[in-house]
Amino acid sequence: RTWLVLDGPLDPALLESVSAPPPLHILDSDPVLASPLAMQVIFETDQLAAVSPAMASSLAVTFLDTHRGPTWKDRAIAWAHQLSLSCPEYTSLMVLIRELLVHLMDSILAFVLYYFHAAPRDDSSSIVASAEGDVANLDYRHQTTCFLSFFTTLLMDPVIEGHLFAAAAADVEGEIEKQVRLLIGMSSISSFGSCLFTHQRPRFERYIRERVLHPTHGSSLPPLYDLYFDSKTGTFQAVNEIVRLTEPIMGGQSICVATEEFVAFQLRLRRLLAIDAPVLLAGTAGSGKSTLLRYLLGSPSPSIQFVLFRTNAASKVTHLQAAMLRQLHLQHGGNFWAPSSGKRVVLLIDDLHMSGHSLTGGA
């Protein structure tokens, strides 16, 4: 079956051409096009003023509200489908992952909406306060996007990937579900739970332990908000444990030994990078901003390729371009530059205090 997608204003002549029996006539083109017999047409437009009543009655019209759009469930199912297409090795696991995602996200969003967020009324624009006070309207689109970004980062980590495939090969009953529940729970803490006030987080964490995690993890893990994934051990560790595993940073004549605060900052920064959030590090001279960037630059990541650009008063946009091109490769026959397969580029700029010129070349 062939699908023809037309995106733009609906022209009456175009409508008549594509709705007529084959062969396909596109306006005044010559010769005519031989259209497939099993061709389906999808029109995407923002208005129907040019559509005749007869044409409109023959179409199956779907209206997408700009304030609603695809639901969180649509996004989750589309994500699972796309991942199966791009990574066929996950196909056997995706049925269980998709079912757990839809089931658990439904309950998590309902819990967050009821207890922590304001809910708009159906009959007016007024707001119904949540059970624990009015915080904000729940942005399903942003929250779901953040969650899926965190979840994908964890799921595609080589260590976690190895654990999942090993569990699938061993065919241990419930082991895959146990691990997937842990990934969903920790992704929820980093996305849905990150926007909550401090006094609200214990209740959300208790819900994740009791309703999302496997009982083994729910009763044994340390405080969830203090946990970060450690790629060296393949487990979720508290900051004070990761500090012991963090290697000193060697630079010139200096050696930087990471403290608990330093490790916590870089782990929080990684969480923001995982959802493509722009980050601005602000601090006085000597507070460790450049050291933090150098640490990220030297840390291997399965999904991120870092580019460090050190600026000064003479920096120009050509210098920035050269710094990025050194980390990129020509793809698809030399048509465009891109990072290594499966990675995305994160640009680290040290720093934005530039006198005289901007990166765009202006004064």
CSV table of C-alpha atoms in Angstrom, one decimal:
chain,number,residue,atom,x,y,z
A,1,ARG,CA,0.0,0.0,0.0
A,2,THR,CA,1.2,3.5,-0.9
A,3,TRP,CA,0.5,6.6,1.2
A,4,LEU,CA,0.5,10.1,-0.3
A,5,VAL,CA,0.8,12.8,2.3
A,6,LEU,CA,-0.1,16.4,1.3
A,7,ASP,CA,0.9,19.0,3.8
A,8,GLY,CA,-0.3,22.6,3.2
A,9,PRO,CA,-3.3,24.6,2.0
A,10,LEU,CA,-6.0,22.6,0.3
A,11,ASP,CA,-6.3,23.6,-3.4
A,12,PRO,CA,-9.6,22.5,-5.0
A,13,ALA,CA,-7.8,21.4,-8.2
A,14,LEU,CA,-5.3,19.4,-6.3
A,15,LEU,CA,-8.1,17.7,-4.3
A,16,GLU,CA,-9.9,16.8,-7.5
A,17,SER,CA,-6.7,15.4,-9.0
A,18,VAL,CA,-5.7,13.1,-6.2
A,19,SER,CA,-9.3,11.9,-5.5
A,20,ALA,CA,-10.0,11.0,-9.2
A,21,PRO,CA,-9.6,7.3,-10.4
A,22,PRO,CA,-6.1,6.4,-11.7
A,23,PRO,CA,-4.1,7.3,-13.7
A,24,LEU,CA,-3.1,10.2,-11.4
A,25,HIS,CA,-3.3,13.7,-13.0
A,26,ILE,CA,-1.4,16.4,-11.1
A,27,LEU,CA,-2.8,19.7,-12.3
A,28,ASP,CA,-1.5,20.4,-15.8
A,29,SER,CA,1.5,17.9,-15.7
A,30,ASP,CA,2.2,16.0,-18.9
A,31,PRO,CA,2.5,13.0,-19.0
A,32,VAL,CA,0.1,11.8,-16.4
A,33,LEU,CA,1.5,9.7,-13.4
A,34,ALA,CA,0.6,6.1,-13.0
A,35,SER,CA,-0.7,5.9,-9.5
A,36,PRO,CA,-0.7,2.6,-7.5
A,37,LEU,CA,-4.1,1.0,-7.2
A,38,ALA,CA,-3.7,0.7,-3.4
A,39,MET,CA,-2.9,4.4,-2.8
A,40,GLN,CA,-4.2,6.2,0.2
A,41,VAL,CA,-4.1,10.0,0.6
A,42,ILE,CA,-3.6,12.0,3.8
A,43,PHE,CA,-4.3,15.7,3.8
A,44,GLU,CA,-2.7,17.8,6.6
A,45,THR,CA,-3.9,21.4,6.8
A,46,ASP,CA,-4.8,24.1,9.3
A,47,GLN,CA,-8.1,25.2,7.6
A,48,LEU,CA,-10.9,23.7,5.5
A,49,ALA,CA,-12.3,26.8,3.9
A,50,ALA,CA,-11.5,25.6,0.3
A,51,VAL,CA,-13.0,22.2,0.7
A,52,SER,CA,-16.4,21.7,-0.9
A,53,PRO,CA,-19.2,20.1,1.2
A,54,ALA,CA,-19.1,17.1,-1.0
A,55,MET,CA,-15.4,16.6,-0.5
A,56,ALA,CA,-15.5,17.2,3.2
A,57,SER,CA,-18.3,14.6,3.6
A,58,SER,CA,-16.2,12.0,1.8
A,59,LEU,CA,-13.2,12.5,4.1
A,60,ALA,CA,-12.5,11.0,7.5
A,61,VAL,CA,-11.6,14.2,9.4
A,62,THR,CA,-9.4,14.1,12.5
A,63,PHE,CA,-9.0,17.4,14.5
A,64,LEU,CA,-5.9,17.8,16.7
A,65,ASP,CA,-6.3,20.5,19.3
A,66,THR,CA,-3.3,22.7,19.5
A,67,HIS,CA,-3.6,22.6,23.3
A,68,ARG,CA,-3.9,18.9,23.4
A,69,GLY,CA,-2.2,17.3,20.5
A,70,PRO,CA,-1.1,13.6,20.8
A,71,THR,CA,-1.7,12.2,24.2
A,72,TRP,CA,1.1,10.9,26.5
A,73,LYS,CA,-0.1,7.4,25.6
A,74,ASP,CA,0.3,8.1,21.8
A,75,ARG,CA,3.8,9.3,22.5
A,76,ALA,CA,4.7,6.2,24.5
A,77,ILE,CA,3.4,3.8,21.9
A,78,ALA,CA,5.0,5.7,19.1
A,79,TRP,CA,8.3,5.7,21.0
A,80,ALA,CA,8.1,1.9,21.4
A,81,HIS,CA,7.3,1.3,17.8
A,82,GLN,CA,10.1,3.6,16.6
A,83,LEU,CA,12.6,1.9,18.9
A,84,SER,CA,11.7,-1.5,17.6
A,85,LEU,CA,12.2,-0.3,14.0
A,86,SER,CA,15.6,1.4,14.7
A,87,CYS,CA,16.9,-1.3,17.1
A,88,PRO,CA,15.4,-4.7,16.0
A,89,GLU,CA,17.2,-6.5,18.8
A,90,TYR,CA,14.7,-5.0,21.2
A,91,THR,CA,11.7,-6.3,19.4
A,92,SER,CA,11.4,-9.4,21.6
A,93,LEU,CA,11.5,-7.2,24.7
A,94,MET,CA,9.3,-4.3,23.5
A,95,VAL,CA,5.9,-6.0,24.1
A,96,LEU,CA,6.6,-6.2,27.8
A,97,ILE,CA,8.3,-2.8,27.9
A,98,ARG,CA,5.4,-1.1,26.1
A,99,GLU,CA,2.8,-2.8,28.4
A,100,LEU,CA,4.6,-1.7,31.5
A,101,LEU,CA,5.1,1.8,30.2
A,102,VAL,CA,1.5,2.4,29.4
A,103,HIS,CA,0.2,0.7,32.7
A,104,LEU,CA,2.7,2.4,35.0
A,105,MET,CA,2.7,5.9,33.4
A,106,ASP,CA,-1.1,5.9,33.5
A,107,SER,CA,-1.0,5.5,37.3
A,108,ILE,CA,2.0,7.8,37.9
A,109,LEU,CA,0.4,10.6,35.9
A,110,ALA,CA,-2.9,10.2,37.7
A,111,PHE,CA,-1.1,10.2,41.1
A,112,VAL,CA,1.0,13.3,40.2
A,113,LEU,CA,-2.0,15.2,38.8
A,114,TYR,CA,-4.2,14.5,41.8
A,115,TYR,CA,-1.8,15.2,44.6
A,116,PHE,CA,0.7,17.7,43.3
A,117,HIS,CA,-0.7,19.6,40.3
A,118,ALA,CA,-3.7,21.8,39.5
A,119,ALA,CA,-6.3,20.3,37.3
A,120,PRO,CA,-8.3,22.5,34.9
A,121,ARG,CA,-12.1,22.1,35.0
A,122,ASP,CA,-13.9,20.8,31.9
A,123,ASP,CA,-16.6,23.5,32.0
A,124,SER,CA,-14.5,26.6,32.6
A,125,SER,CA,-11.0,27.9,32.6
A,126,SER,CA,-10.8,27.9,36.4
A,127,ILE,CA,-8.4,25.7,38.2
A,128,VAL,CA,-9.1,23.0,40.7
A,129,ALA,CA,-6.4,22.9,43.4
A,130,SER,CA,-4.6,19.6,43.8
A,131,ALA,CA,-4.8,17.6,47.1
A,132,GLU,CA,-1.6,19.2,48.4
A,133,GLY,CA,-2.0,22.7,47.1
A,134,ASP,CA,-2.0,24.4,43.7
A,135,VAL,CA,1.4,24.0,42.0
A,136,ALA,CA,1.0,24.2,38.3
A,137,ASN,CA,-0.9,22.7,35.4
A,138,LEU,CA,0.6,19.3,34.4
A,139,ASP,CA,2.3,19.6,31.1
A,140,TYR,CA,1.8,16.0,29.8
A,141,ARG,CA,3.8,16.7,26.6
A,142,HIS,CA,6.9,18.0,28.3
A,143,GLN,CA,6.7,15.5,31.2
A,144,THR,CA,6.3,12.6,28.9
A,145,THR,CA,9.1,13.8,26.6
A,146,CYS,CA,11.4,14.2,29.6
A,147,PHE,CA,10.5,10.7,30.9
A,148,LEU,CA,11.0,9.0,27.6
A,149,SER,CA,14.4,10.7,27.1
A,150,PHE,CA,15.6,9.5,30.5
A,151,PHE,CA,14.2,6.1,30.0
A,152,THR,CA,15.8,5.7,26.6
A,153,THR,CA,19.2,6.8,27.9
A,154,LEU,CA,19.0,4.2,30.6
A,155,LEU,CA,17.6,1.5,28.4
A,156,MET,CA,20.3,2.0,25.7
A,157,ASP,CA,23.2,2.0,28.2
A,158,PRO,CA,25.5,-0.9,27.2
A,159,VAL,CA,25.6,-2.3,30.7
A,160,ILE,CA,21.8,-2.2,31.3
A,161,GLU,CA,21.3,-3.5,27.8
A,162,GLY,CA,23.6,-6.5,28.6
A,163,HIS,CA,21.7,-7.2,31.8
A,164,LEU,CA,18.3,-7.2,29.9
A,165,PHE,CA,19.5,-9.5,27.2
A,166,ALA,CA,21.2,-11.8,29.7
A,167,ALA,CA,17.9,-12.1,31.6
A,168,ALA,CA,16.0,-12.8,28.4
A,169,ALA,CA,18.5,-15.5,27.4
A,170,ALA,CA,18.3,-17.1,30.9
A,171,ASP,CA,14.5,-17.0,30.8
A,172,VAL,CA,14.3,-16.2,34.5
A,173,GLU,CA,10.7,-15.5,35.3
A,174,GLY,CA,10.0,-11.9,36.3
A,175,GLU,CA,13.6,-10.8,36.0
A,176,ILE,CA,13.1,-8.6,32.9
A,177,GLU,CA,10.0,-7.0,34.4
A,178,LYS,CA,11.9,-6.3,37.7
A,179,GLN,CA,14.7,-4.5,35.8
A,180,VAL,CA,12.3,-2.6,33.5
A,181,ARG,CA,10.3,-1.5,36.6
A,182,LEU,CA,13.5,-0.1,38.1
A,183,LEU,CA,14.3,1.9,34.9
A,184,ILE,CA,10.7,3.3,34.8
A,185,GLY,CA,10.8,4.2,38.5
A,186,MET,CA,14.2,6.0,38.3
A,187,SER,CA,13.1,7.8,35.1
A,188,SER,CA,10.0,9.0,36.9
A,189,ILE,CA,12.1,10.3,39.7
A,190,SER,CA,14.2,12.3,37.2
A,191,SER,CA,11.3,13.6,35.2
A,192,PHE,CA,7.9,13.7,36.9
A,193,GLY,CA,9.5,14.0,40.4
A,194,SER,CA,12.1,16.6,39.5
A,195,CYS,CA,9.5,19.4,39.3
A,196,LEU,CA,8.0,18.8,42.8
A,197,PHE,CA,8.8,20.8,45.8
A,198,THR,CA,11.1,19.3,48.4
A,199,HIS,CA,8.3,18.6,50.9
A,200,GLN,CA,6.3,16.8,48.2
A,201,ARG,CA,9.1,14.4,47.1
A,202,PRO,CA,8.9,11.9,50.0
A,203,ARG,CA,5.3,11.1,49.1
A,204,PHE,CA,6.1,10.7,45.4
A,205,GLU,CA,9.1,8.5,46.3
A,206,ARG,CA,6.9,6.3,48.6
A,207,TYR,CA,4.4,5.9,45.7
A,208,ILE,CA,7.2,4.8,43.3
A,209,ARG,CA,8.5,2.3,45.8
A,210,GLU,CA,5.1,0.8,46.6
A,211,ARG,CA,3.4,0.8,43.2
A,212,VAL,CA,6.2,0.9,40.5
A,213,LEU,CA,9.3,-0.8,41.7
A,214,HIS,CA,9.6,-4.6,42.3
A,215,PRO,CA,9.2,-5.3,46.1
A,216,THR,CA,12.9,-6.3,46.2
A,217,HIS,CA,14.0,-2.9,44.9
A,218,GLY,CA,11.3,-1.1,46.8
A,219,SER,CA,12.5,-2.3,50.2
A,220,SER,CA,16.2,-2.3,49.6
A,221,LEU,CA,17.2,0.8,47.7
A,222,PRO,CA,18.5,4.0,49.4
A,223,PRO,CA,16.6,7.2,49.0
A,224,LEU,CA,15.7,7.3,45.3
A,225,TYR,CA,16.4,11.1,44.8
A,226,ASP,CA,20.0,10.5,45.9
A,227,LEU,CA,20.6,7.7,43.3
A,228,TYR,CA,22.4,8.0,40.0
A,229,PHE,CA,23.3,5.4,37.5
A,230,ASP,CA,26.9,4.4,37.6
A,231,SER,CA,28.1,3.0,34.3
A,232,LYS,CA,31.1,1.4,35.8
A,233,THR,CA,29.2,-0.9,38.1
A,234,GLY,CA,26.0,-1.0,36.1
A,235,THR,CA,23.9,-0.2,39.2
A,236,PHE,CA,22.2,2.8,40.8
A,237,GLN,CA,24.4,4.3,43.4
A,238,ALA,CA,24.2,7.0,46.0
A,239,VAL,CA,26.4,10.1,45.5
A,240,ASN,CA,28.7,9.2,48.4
A,241,GLU,CA,29.3,5.8,46.8
A,242,ILE,CA,30.1,7.2,43.4
A,243,VAL,CA,32.6,9.6,44.9
A,244,ARG,CA,34.7,6.6,45.8
A,245,LEU,CA,34.6,5.4,42.2
A,246,THR,CA,35.4,8.8,40.7
A,247,GLU,CA,39.0,9.0,39.4
A,248,PRO,CA,41.0,12.2,40.0
A,249,ILE,CA,41.1,14.7,37.3
A,250,MET,CA,44.7,15.3,36.0
A,251,GLY,CA,45.3,18.6,34.3
A,252,GLY,CA,48.7,20.3,33.8
A,253,GLN,CA,50.4,20.5,37.1
A,254,SER,CA,47.2,20.1,39.2
A,255,ILE,CA,45.2,17.1,40.4
A,256,CYS,CA,41.5,17.6,41.2
A,257,VAL,CA,40.0,15.0,43.6
A,258,ALA,CA,36.2,15.0,43.3
A,259,THR,CA,34.1,15.8,46.3
A,260,GLU,CA,30.6,14.8,47.0
A,261,GLU,CA,29.3,18.2,45.9
A,262,PHE,CA,31.3,18.0,42.6
A,263,VAL,CA,30.0,14.6,41.7
A,264,ALA,CA,26.4,15.6,42.6
A,265,PHE,CA,26.7,18.6,40.3
A,266,GLN,CA,28.0,16.6,37.3
A,267,LEU,CA,25.4,13.9,37.8
A,268,ARG,CA,22.6,16.5,37.8
A,269,LEU,CA,24.1,18.1,34.8
A,270,ARG,CA,24.0,14.8,33.0
A,271,ARG,CA,20.3,14.5,33.8
A,272,LEU,CA,19.7,17.8,32.1
A,273,LEU,CA,21.7,16.9,29.1
A,274,ALA,CA,19.7,13.7,28.8
A,275,ILE,CA,16.6,15.7,28.0
A,276,ASP,CA,18.3,18.2,25.7
A,277,ALA,CA,17.9,21.0,28.2
A,278,PRO,CA,20.2,24.1,27.8
A,279,VAL,CA,22.3,24.6,30.8
A,280,LEU,CA,24.0,27.8,32.1
A,281,LEU,CA,26.7,27.3,34.8
A,282,ALA,CA,27.0,30.5,36.9
A,283,GLY,CA,29.5,31.1,39.6
A,284,THR,CA,32.4,33.1,40.8
A,285,ALA,CA,36.0,32.6,39.5
A,286,GLY,CA,37.6,29.5,41.0
A,287,SER,CA,34.3,27.8,41.9
A,288,GLY,CA,35.0,24.8,39.6
A,289,LYS,CA,33.0,25.5,36.4
A,290,SER,CA,35.8,24.9,34.0
A,291,THR,CA,36.9,21.8,36.0
A,292,LEU,CA,33.4,20.4,35.7
A,293,LEU,CA,33.4,20.9,31.9
A,294,ARG,CA,36.8,19.2,31.6
A,295,TYR,CA,35.5,16.3,33.6
A,296,LEU,CA,32.5,15.9,31.3
A,297,LEU,CA,34.8,16.2,28.3
A,298,GLY,CA,36.9,13.3,29.5
A,299,SER,CA,34.1,11.1,30.6
A,300,PRO,CA,33.0,8.4,28.1
A,301,SER,CA,29.3,8.4,27.3
A,302,PRO,CA,27.5,5.8,25.1
A,303,SER,CA,25.1,8.5,23.7
A,304,ILE,CA,26.8,11.9,24.0
A,305,GLN,CA,29.8,13.3,22.2
A,306,PHE,CA,31.2,16.4,24.0
A,307,VAL,CA,32.8,19.4,22.2
A,308,LEU,CA,34.6,21.9,24.4
A,309,PHE,CA,35.1,25.4,23.0
A,310,ARG,CA,37.2,27.8,25.1
A,311,THR,CA,36.6,31.4,24.2
A,312,ASN,CA,38.5,34.7,24.5
A,313,ALA,CA,38.1,38.2,23.2
A,314,ALA,CA,39.4,37.1,19.7
A,315,SER,CA,37.0,34.2,19.3
A,316,LYS,CA,35.0,34.1,16.1
A,317,VAL,CA,32.3,31.9,14.7
A,318,THR,CA,34.8,30.2,12.4
A,319,HIS,CA,36.7,29.0,15.5
A,320,LEU,CA,33.5,27.5,16.9
A,321,GLN,CA,32.8,25.8,13.6
A,322,ALA,CA,36.4,24.4,13.5
A,323,ALA,CA,36.0,23.1,17.0
A,324,MET,CA,32.8,21.3,16.2
A,325,LEU,CA,34.0,19.9,12.9
A,326,ARG,CA,36.9,18.2,14.6
A,327,GLN,CA,34.4,16.0,16.4
A,328,LEU,CA,32.1,15.4,13.5
A,329,HIS,CA,32.2,13.1,10.4
A,330,LEU,CA,30.9,13.3,6.9
A,331,GLN,CA,27.8,11.1,6.6
A,332,HIS,CA,25.8,9.7,3.7
A,333,GLY,CA,28.3,10.2,0.9
A,334,GLY,CA,29.6,13.5,2.2
A,335,ASN,CA,26.4,15.4,2.2
A,336,PHE,CA,26.4,16.6,5.8
A,337,TRP,CA,28.3,16.5,9.0
A,338,ALA,CA,27.1,14.4,12.0
A,339,PRO,CA,28.5,12.8,15.2
A,340,SER,CA,29.3,9.2,15.4
A,341,SER,CA,26.5,6.7,14.9
A,342,GLY,CA,24.1,6.6,17.8
A,343,LYS,CA,25.5,9.8,19.5
A,344,ARG,CA,24.5,13.4,19.7
A,345,VAL,CA,26.7,16.4,20.2
A,346,VAL,CA,26.7,18.5,23.3
A,347,LEU,CA,28.6,21.8,23.0
A,348,LEU,CA,30.5,23.0,26.1
A,349,ILE,CA,31.4,26.7,26.0
A,350,ASP,CA,34.0,28.0,28.5
A,351,ASP,CA,33.1,30.7,28.9
A,352,LEU,CA,30.6,33.3,27.8
A,353,HIS,CA,32.5,36.3,29.3
A,354,MET,CA,33.7,37.7,26.0
A,355,SER,CA,34.7,41.3,25.6
A,356,GLY,CA,34.5,43.0,22.3
A,357,HIS,CA,32.9,40.4,20.0
A,358,SER,CA,30.2,37.9,20.1
A,359,LEU,CA,30.2,34.4,18.5
A,360,THR,CA,28.0,35.7,15.6
A,361,GLY,CA,30.8,38.2,14.7
A,362,GLY,CA,29.0,41.3,15.9
A,363,ALA,CA,30.5,43.9,18.3
